[in-house]
mmCIF file of C-alpha atoms in Angstrom:
data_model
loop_
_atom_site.group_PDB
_atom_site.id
_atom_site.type_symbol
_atom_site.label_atom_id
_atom_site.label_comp_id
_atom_site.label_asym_id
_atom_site.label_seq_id
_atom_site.Cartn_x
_atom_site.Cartn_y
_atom_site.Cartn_z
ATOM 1 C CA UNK A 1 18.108 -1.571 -17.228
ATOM 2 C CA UNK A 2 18.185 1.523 -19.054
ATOM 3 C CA UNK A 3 17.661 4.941 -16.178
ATOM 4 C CA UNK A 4 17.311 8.077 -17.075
ATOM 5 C CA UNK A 5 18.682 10.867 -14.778
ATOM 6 C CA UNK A 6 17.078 14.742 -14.782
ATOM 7 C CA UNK A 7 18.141 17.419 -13.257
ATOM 8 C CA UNK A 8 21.512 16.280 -12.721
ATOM 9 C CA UNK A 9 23.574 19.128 -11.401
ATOM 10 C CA UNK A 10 27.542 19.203 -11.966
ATOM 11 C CA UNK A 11 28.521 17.864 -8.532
ATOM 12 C CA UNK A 12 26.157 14.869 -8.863
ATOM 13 C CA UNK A 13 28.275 13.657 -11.934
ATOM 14 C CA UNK A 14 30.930 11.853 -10.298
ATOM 15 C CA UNK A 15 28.880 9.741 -8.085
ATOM 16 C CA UNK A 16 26.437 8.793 -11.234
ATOM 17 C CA UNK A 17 29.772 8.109 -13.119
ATOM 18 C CA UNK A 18 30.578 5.334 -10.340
ATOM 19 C CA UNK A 19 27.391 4.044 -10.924
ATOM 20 C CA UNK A 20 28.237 3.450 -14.705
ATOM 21 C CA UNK A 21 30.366 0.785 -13.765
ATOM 22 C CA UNK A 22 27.459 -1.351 -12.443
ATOM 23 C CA UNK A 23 26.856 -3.674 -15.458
ATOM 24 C CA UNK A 24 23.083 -3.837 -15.266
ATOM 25 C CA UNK A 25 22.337 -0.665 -15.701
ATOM 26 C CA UNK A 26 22.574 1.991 -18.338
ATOM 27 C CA UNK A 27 22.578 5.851 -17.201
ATOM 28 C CA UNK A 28 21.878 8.536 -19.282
ATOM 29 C CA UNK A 29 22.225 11.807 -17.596
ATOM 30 C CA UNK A 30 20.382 14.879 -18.172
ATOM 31 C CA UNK A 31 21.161 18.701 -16.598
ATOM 32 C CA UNK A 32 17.420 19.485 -17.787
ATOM 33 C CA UNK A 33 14.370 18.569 -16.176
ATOM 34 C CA UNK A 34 11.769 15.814 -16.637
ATOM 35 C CA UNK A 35 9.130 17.472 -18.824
ATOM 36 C CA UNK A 36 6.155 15.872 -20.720
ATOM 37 C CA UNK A 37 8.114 16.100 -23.797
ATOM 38 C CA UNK A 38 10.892 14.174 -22.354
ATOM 39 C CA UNK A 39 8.704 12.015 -21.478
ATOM 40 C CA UNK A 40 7.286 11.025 -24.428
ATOM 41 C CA UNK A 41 10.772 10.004 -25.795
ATOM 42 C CA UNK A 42 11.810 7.325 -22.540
ATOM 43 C CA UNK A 43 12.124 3.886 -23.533
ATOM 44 C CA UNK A 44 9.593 1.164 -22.058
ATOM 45 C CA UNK A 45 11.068 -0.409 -19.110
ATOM 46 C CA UNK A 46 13.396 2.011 -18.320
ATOM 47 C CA UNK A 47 13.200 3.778 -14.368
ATOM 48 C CA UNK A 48 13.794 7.876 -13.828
ATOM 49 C CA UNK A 49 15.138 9.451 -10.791
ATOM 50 C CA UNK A 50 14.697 13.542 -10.563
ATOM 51 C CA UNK A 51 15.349 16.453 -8.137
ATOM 52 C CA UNK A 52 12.858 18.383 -6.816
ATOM 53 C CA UNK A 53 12.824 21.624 -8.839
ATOM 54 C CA UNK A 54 9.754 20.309 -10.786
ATOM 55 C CA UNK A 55 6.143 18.568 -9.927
ATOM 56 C CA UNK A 56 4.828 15.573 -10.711
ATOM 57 C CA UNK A 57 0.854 15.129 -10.848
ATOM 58 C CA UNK A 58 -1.992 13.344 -12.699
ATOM 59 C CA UNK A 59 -0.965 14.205 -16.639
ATOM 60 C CA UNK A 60 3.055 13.666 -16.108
ATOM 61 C CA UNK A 61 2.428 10.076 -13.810
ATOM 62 C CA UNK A 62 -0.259 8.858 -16.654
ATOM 63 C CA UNK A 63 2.285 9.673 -19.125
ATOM 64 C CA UNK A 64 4.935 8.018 -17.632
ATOM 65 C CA UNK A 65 2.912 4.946 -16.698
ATOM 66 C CA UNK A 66 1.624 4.704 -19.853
ATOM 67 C CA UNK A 67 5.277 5.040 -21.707
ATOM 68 C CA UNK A 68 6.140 1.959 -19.571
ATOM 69 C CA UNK A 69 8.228 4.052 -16.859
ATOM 70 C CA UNK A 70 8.533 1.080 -14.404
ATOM 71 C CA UNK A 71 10.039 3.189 -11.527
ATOM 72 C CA UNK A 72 10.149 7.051 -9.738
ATOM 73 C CA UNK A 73 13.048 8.169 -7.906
ATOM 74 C CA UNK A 74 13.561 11.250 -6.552
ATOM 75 C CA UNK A 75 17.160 12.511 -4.992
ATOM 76 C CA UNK A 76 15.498 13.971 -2.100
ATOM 77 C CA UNK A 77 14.069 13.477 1.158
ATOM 78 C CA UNK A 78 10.971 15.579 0.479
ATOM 79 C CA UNK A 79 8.450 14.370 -2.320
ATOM 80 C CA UNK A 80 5.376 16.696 -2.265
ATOM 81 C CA UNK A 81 6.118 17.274 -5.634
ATOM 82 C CA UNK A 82 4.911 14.190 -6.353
ATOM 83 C CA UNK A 83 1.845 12.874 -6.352
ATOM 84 C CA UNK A 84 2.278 9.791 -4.463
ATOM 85 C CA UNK A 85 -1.429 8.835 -3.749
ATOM 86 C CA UNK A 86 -2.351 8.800 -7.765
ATOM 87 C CA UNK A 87 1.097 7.155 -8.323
ATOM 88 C CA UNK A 88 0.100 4.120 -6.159
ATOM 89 C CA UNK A 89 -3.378 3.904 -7.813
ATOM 90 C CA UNK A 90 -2.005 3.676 -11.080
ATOM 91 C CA UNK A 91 0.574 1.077 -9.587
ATOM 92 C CA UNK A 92 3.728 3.399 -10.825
ATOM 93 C CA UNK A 93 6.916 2.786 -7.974
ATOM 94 C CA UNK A 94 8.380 5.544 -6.265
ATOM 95 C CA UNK A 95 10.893 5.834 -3.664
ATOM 96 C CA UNK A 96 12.642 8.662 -2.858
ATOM 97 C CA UNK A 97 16.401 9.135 -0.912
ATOM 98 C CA UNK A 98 17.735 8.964 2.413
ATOM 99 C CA UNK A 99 21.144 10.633 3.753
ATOM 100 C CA UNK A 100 23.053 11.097 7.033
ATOM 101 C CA UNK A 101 21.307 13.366 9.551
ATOM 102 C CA UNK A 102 24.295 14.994 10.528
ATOM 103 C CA UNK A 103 24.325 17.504 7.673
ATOM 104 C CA UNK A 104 20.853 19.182 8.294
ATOM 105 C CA UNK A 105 21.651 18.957 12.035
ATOM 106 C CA UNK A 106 24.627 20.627 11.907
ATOM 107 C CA UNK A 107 23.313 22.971 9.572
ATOM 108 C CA UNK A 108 20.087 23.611 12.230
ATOM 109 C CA UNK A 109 22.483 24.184 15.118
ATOM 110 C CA UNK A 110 24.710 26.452 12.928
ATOM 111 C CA UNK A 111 21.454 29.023 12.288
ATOM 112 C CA UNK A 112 20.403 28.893 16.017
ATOM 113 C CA UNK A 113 24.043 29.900 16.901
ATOM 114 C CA UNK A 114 23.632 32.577 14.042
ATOM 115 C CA UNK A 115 20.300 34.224 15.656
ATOM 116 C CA UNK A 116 21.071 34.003 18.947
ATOM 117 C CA UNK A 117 24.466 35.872 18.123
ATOM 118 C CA UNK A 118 23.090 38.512 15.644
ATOM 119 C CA UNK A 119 25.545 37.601 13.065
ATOM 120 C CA UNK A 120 23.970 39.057 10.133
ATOM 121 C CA UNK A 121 23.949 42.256 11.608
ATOM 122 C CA UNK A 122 27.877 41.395 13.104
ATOM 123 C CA UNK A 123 28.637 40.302 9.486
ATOM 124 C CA UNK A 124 27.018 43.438 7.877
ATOM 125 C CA UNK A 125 28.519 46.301 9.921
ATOM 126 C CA UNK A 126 32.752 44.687 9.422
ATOM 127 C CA UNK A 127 32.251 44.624 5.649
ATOM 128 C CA UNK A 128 31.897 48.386 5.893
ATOM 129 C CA UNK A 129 34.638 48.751 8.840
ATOM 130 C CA UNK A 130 32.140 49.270 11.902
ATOM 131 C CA UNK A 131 33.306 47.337 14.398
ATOM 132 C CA UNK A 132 30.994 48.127 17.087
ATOM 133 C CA UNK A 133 28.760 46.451 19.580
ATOM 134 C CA UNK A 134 26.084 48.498 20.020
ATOM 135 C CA UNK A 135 22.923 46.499 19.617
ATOM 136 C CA UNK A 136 24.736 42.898 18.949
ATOM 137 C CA UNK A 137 24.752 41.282 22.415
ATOM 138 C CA UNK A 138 23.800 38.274 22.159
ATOM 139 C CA UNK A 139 22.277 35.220 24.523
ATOM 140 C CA UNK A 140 23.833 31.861 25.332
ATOM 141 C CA UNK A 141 21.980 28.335 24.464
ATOM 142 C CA UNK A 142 22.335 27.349 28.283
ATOM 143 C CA UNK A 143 19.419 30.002 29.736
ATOM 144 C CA UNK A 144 17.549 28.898 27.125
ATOM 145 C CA UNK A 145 14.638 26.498 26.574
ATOM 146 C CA UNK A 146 14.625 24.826 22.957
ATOM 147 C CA UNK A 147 11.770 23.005 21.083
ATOM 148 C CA UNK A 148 12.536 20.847 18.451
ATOM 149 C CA UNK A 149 9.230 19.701 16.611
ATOM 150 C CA UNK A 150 9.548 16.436 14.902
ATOM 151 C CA UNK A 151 11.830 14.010 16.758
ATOM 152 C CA UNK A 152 12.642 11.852 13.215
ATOM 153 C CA UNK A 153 16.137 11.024 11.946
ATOM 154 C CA UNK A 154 16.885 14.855 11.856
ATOM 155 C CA UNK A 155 14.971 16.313 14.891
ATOM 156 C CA UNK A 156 16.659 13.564 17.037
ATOM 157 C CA UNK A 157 19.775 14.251 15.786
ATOM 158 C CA UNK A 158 19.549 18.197 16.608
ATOM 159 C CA UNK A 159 18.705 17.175 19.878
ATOM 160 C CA UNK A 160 21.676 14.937 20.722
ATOM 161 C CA UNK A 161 23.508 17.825 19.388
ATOM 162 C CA UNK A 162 22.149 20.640 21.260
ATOM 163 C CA UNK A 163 22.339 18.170 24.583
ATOM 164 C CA UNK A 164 25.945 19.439 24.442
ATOM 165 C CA UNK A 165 25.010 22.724 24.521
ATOM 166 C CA UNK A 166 23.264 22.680 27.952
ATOM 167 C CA UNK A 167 20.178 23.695 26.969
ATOM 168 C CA UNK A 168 17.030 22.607 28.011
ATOM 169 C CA UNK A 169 14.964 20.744 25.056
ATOM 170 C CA UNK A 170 11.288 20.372 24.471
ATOM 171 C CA UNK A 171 10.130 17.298 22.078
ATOM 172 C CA UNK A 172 7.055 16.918 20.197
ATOM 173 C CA UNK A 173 6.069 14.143 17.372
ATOM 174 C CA UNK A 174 3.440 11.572 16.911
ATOM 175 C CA UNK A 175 5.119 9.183 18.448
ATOM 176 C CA UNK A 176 8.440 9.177 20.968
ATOM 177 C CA UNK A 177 11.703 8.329 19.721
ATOM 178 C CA UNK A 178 13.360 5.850 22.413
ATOM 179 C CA UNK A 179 16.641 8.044 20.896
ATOM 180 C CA UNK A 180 16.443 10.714 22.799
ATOM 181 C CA UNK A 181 15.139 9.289 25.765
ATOM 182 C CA UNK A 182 16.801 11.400 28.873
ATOM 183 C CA UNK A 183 17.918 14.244 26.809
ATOM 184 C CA UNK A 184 14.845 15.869 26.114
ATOM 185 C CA UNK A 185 11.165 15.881 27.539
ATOM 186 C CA UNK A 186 8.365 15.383 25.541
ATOM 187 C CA UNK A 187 5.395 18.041 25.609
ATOM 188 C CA UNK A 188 2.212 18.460 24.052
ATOM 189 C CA UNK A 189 2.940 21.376 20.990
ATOM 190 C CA UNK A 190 1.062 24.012 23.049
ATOM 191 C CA UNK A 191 3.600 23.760 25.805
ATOM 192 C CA UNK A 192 6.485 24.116 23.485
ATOM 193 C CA UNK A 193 4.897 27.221 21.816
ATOM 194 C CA UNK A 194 4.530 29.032 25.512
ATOM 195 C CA UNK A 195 7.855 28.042 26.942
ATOM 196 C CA UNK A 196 10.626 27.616 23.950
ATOM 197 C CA UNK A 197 12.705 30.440 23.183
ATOM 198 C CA UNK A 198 13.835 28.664 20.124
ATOM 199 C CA UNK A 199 11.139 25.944 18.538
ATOM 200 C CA UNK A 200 12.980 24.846 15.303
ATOM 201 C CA UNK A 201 10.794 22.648 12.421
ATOM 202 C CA UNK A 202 11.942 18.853 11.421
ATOM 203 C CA UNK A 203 8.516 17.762 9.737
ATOM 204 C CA UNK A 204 7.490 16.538 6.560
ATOM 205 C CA UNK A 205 5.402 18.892 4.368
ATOM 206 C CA UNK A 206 1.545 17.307 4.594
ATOM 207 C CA UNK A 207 -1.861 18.472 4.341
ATOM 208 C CA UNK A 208 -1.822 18.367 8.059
ATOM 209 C CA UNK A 209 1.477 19.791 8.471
ATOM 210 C CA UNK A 210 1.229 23.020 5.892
ATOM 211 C CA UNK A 211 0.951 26.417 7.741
ATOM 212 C CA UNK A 212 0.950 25.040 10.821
ATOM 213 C CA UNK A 213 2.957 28.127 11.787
ATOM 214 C CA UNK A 214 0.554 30.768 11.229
ATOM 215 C CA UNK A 215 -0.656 34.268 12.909
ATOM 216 C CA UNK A 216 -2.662 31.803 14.688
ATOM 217 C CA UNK A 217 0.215 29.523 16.361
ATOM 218 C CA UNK A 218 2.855 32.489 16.257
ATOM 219 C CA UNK A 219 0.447 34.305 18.485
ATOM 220 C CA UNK A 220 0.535 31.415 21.438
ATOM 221 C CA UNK A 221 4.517 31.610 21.008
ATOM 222 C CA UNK A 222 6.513 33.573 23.557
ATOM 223 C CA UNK A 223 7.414 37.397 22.926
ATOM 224 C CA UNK A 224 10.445 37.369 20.772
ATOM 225 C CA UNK A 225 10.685 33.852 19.675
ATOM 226 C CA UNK A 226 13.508 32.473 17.314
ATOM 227 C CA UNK A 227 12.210 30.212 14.761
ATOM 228 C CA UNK A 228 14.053 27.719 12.957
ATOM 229 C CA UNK A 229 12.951 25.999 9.567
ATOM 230 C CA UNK A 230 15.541 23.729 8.015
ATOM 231 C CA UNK A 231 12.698 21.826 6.912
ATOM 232 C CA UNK A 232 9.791 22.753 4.240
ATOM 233 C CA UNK A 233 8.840 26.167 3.323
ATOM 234 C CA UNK A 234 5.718 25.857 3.671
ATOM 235 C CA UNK A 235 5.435 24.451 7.305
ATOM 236 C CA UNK A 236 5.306 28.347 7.793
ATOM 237 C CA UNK A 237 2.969 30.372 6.193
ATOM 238 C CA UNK A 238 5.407 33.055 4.911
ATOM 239 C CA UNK A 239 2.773 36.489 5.746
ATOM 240 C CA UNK A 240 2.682 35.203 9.119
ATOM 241 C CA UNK A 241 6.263 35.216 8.986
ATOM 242 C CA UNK A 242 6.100 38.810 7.628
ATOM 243 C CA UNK A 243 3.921 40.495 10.311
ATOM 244 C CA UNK A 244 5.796 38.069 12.959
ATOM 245 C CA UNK A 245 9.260 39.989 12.397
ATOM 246 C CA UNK A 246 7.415 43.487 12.327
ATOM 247 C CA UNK A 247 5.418 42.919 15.411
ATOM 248 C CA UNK A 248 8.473 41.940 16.792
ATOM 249 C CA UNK A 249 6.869 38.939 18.155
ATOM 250 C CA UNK A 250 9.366 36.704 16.428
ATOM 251 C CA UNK A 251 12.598 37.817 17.133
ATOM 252 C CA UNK A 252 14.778 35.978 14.512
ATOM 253 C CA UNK A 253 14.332 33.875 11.818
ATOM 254 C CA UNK A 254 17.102 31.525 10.681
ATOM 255 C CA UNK A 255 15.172 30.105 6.969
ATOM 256 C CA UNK A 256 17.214 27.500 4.785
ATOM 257 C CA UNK A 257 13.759 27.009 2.814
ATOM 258 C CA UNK A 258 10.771 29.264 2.637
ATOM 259 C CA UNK A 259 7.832 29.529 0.837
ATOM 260 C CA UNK A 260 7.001 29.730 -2.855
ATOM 261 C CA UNK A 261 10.889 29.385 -3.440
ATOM 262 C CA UNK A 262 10.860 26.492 -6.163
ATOM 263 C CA UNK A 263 11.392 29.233 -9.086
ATOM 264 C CA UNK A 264 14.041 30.737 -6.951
ATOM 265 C CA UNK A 265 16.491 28.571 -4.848
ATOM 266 C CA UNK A 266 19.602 26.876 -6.624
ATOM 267 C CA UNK A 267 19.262 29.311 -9.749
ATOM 268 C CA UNK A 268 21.531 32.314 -9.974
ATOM 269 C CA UNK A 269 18.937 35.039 -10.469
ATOM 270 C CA UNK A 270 21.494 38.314 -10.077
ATOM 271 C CA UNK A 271 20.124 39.843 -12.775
ATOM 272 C CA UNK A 272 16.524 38.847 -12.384
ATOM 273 C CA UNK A 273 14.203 40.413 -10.081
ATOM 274 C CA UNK A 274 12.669 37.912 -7.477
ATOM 275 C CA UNK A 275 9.604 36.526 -8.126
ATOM 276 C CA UNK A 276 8.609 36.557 -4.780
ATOM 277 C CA UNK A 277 8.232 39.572 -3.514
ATOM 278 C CA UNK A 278 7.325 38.289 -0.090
ATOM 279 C CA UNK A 279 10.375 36.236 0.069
ATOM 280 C CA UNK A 280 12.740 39.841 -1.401
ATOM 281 C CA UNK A 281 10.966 41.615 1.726
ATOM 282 C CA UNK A 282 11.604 39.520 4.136
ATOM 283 C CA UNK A 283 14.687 38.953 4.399
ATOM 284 C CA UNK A 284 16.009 42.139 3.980
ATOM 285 C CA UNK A 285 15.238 42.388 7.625
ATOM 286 C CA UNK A 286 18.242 42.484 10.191
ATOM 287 C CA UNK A 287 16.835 39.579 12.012
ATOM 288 C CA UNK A 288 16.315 37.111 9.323
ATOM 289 C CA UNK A 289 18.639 34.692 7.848
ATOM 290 C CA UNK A 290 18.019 33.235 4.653
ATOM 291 C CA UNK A 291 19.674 30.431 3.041
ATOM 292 C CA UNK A 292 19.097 28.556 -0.405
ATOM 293 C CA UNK A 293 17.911 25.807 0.603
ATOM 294 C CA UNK A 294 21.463 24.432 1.210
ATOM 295 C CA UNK A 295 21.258 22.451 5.090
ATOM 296 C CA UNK A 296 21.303 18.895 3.365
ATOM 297 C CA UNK A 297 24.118 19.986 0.526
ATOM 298 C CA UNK A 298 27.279 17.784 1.925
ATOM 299 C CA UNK A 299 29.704 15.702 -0.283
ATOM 300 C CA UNK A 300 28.530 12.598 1.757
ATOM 301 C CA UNK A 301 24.840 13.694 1.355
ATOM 302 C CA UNK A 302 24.928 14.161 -2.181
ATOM 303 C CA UNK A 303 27.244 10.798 -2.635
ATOM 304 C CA UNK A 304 23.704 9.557 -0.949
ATOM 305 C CA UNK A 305 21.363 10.746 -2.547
ATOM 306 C CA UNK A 306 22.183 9.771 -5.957
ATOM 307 C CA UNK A 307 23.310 6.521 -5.082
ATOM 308 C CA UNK A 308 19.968 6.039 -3.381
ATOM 309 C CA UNK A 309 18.231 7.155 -6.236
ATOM 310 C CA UNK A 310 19.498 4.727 -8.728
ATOM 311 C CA UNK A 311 19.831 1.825 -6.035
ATOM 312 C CA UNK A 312 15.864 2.182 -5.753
ATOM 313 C CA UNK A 313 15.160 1.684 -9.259
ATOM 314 C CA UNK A 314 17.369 -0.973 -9.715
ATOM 315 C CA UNK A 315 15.510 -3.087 -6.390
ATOM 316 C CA UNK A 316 11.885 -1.771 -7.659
ATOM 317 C CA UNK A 317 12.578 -3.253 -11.063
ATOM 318 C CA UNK A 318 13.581 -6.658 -9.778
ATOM 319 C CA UNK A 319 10.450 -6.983 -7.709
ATOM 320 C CA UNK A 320 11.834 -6.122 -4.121
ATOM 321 C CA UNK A 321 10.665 -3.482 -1.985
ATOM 322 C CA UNK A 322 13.525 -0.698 -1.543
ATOM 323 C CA UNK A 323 14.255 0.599 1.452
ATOM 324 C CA UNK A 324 12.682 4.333 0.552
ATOM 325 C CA UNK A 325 9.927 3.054 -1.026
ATOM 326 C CA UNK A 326 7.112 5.146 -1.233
ATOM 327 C CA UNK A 327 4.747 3.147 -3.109
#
């Protein structure tokens, strides 16, 4: 079987070359991404597997269907840059990747750790020799209450992490997770916006989900609330965000992904200017760390994901249901 990878970044090689070795399949790796034109040159019967960096709708899934693309992966967790609905109608396979938890939830505790203990500002003042403490004190995870919405692979894993910490921890999802049974008490959303003094985000990006922190929801939140979004940008409605910070009604924001960044994260843009101008403005401010997008980027995450990736197509092609199959 002849698959196509796109988008393959320089640290992704080594696990695709291991892949190689699999006699079944033929790779043929691409640093580019999957564009119409690209497209048009696949062979019939061959699967693709892509990052995120690039969508997916009507035109590209008709093409791809009708160029005899059997199967869709994408090296990621997230896939609302695909258009999975049309996909399934046409009958075109897509799965996407899965990876340890422990990565993101690490990566969630490390930016709580970071607000609550004004680093940036810490970090800031010793690369120009102050080494005061004048406005850095910072508050300890055990006074404080913590709401983790979305109690999935990740949000359950941040919560037997933080259980360590002392803290007490707020749950909300659709459904409870036997998990985390005793370590953390599940509450309607409302309750965990008027009582968490840290609510971090482990939810899918959905129609239902998008914005759902806005002026609206930031205004039920307690005065000086630290938000958390290892997640999707656009959970949070990045304005919201804006006028949160100067109203001081948020009182840090610890961002590995924010809106609008597609264009922006995992490019070097040092001599571009930004795009996003909302993005360049907001975190400029004291109280707001911003990552590239990096909370999943492990070398047993990336291992993962494109081993995943290919291991879907392969399964799809044969006529069994992969394990990350999406449709």
């Amino acid at each position: 079987m002849k698959i196509y990878a796109f988008e393959v970044r320089d640290d992704e090689r080594e696990y695709f070359e291991e892949l190689s070795e699999i006699p079944e399949i033929e790779l043929e790796l691409h640093p580019e991404g999957l564009t119409r034109t690209s497209i048009s040159e696949l062979e019939p019967g061959c699967g693709v597997t892509v990052l995120g960096m690039y969508n997916y709708r009507r035109p590209e899934l008709d093409m791809m269907k009708n160029q005899g693309v059997i199967g869709l992966s994408t090296r990621t967790i997230g896939y609302n840059h695909i258009d999975i609905d049309y996909a399934r109608r046409i009958g075109l396979h897509v799965c996407n990747a899965c990876y340890d938890p422990h990565g993101v939830a690490d990566y969630t505790i490390m930016m709580i750790l970071l607000c609550l203990r004004n680093y940036k500002q810490a970090l800031w003042r010793t690369q120009v020799n102050d080494f005061s403490l004048t406005g850095l004190m910072g508050r300890e995870l055990k006074d404080l209450t913590v709401g983790i919405i979305g109690t999935g692979q990740i949000g359950s894993t941040v919560i037997k992490e933080l259980s360590g910490f002392g803290c007490r921890i707020l749950a909300c999802n659709r459904h409870k997770n036997p998990a985390v049974s005793g370590l953390a008490e599940y509450v309607s959303l409302e309750t965990i916006y008027r009582e968490a003094d840290v609510i971090s985000l482990h939810l899918p990006l959905t129609p239902e989900t998008y914005h759902m922190i806005n002026a609206e929801a930031l205004s039920r939140m307690k005065k000086g609330v630290v938000l958390i979004n290892c997640a999707r940008g656009a959970l949070t409605d990045i304005k919201a965000l804006i006028s949160g910070i100067e109203s001081e009604q948020i009182g840090a924001l610890g961002l590995d992904c924010i809106e609008y960044e597609e264009d922006i994260v995992h490019r070097d843009l040092r001599t571009d200017i930004l795009s996003n101008r909302d993005m360049a403005y907001l975190r400029q401010f004291k109280n707001v760390i911003h990552t590239q997008h990096m909370a999943f980027y492990t070398d047993s995450a990336v291992k993962s994901m494109v081993h995943c990736g290919v291991r879907g197509l392969v399964e799809m092609a044969a006529g069994k249901k992969c394990a990350t199959q999406l449709c």
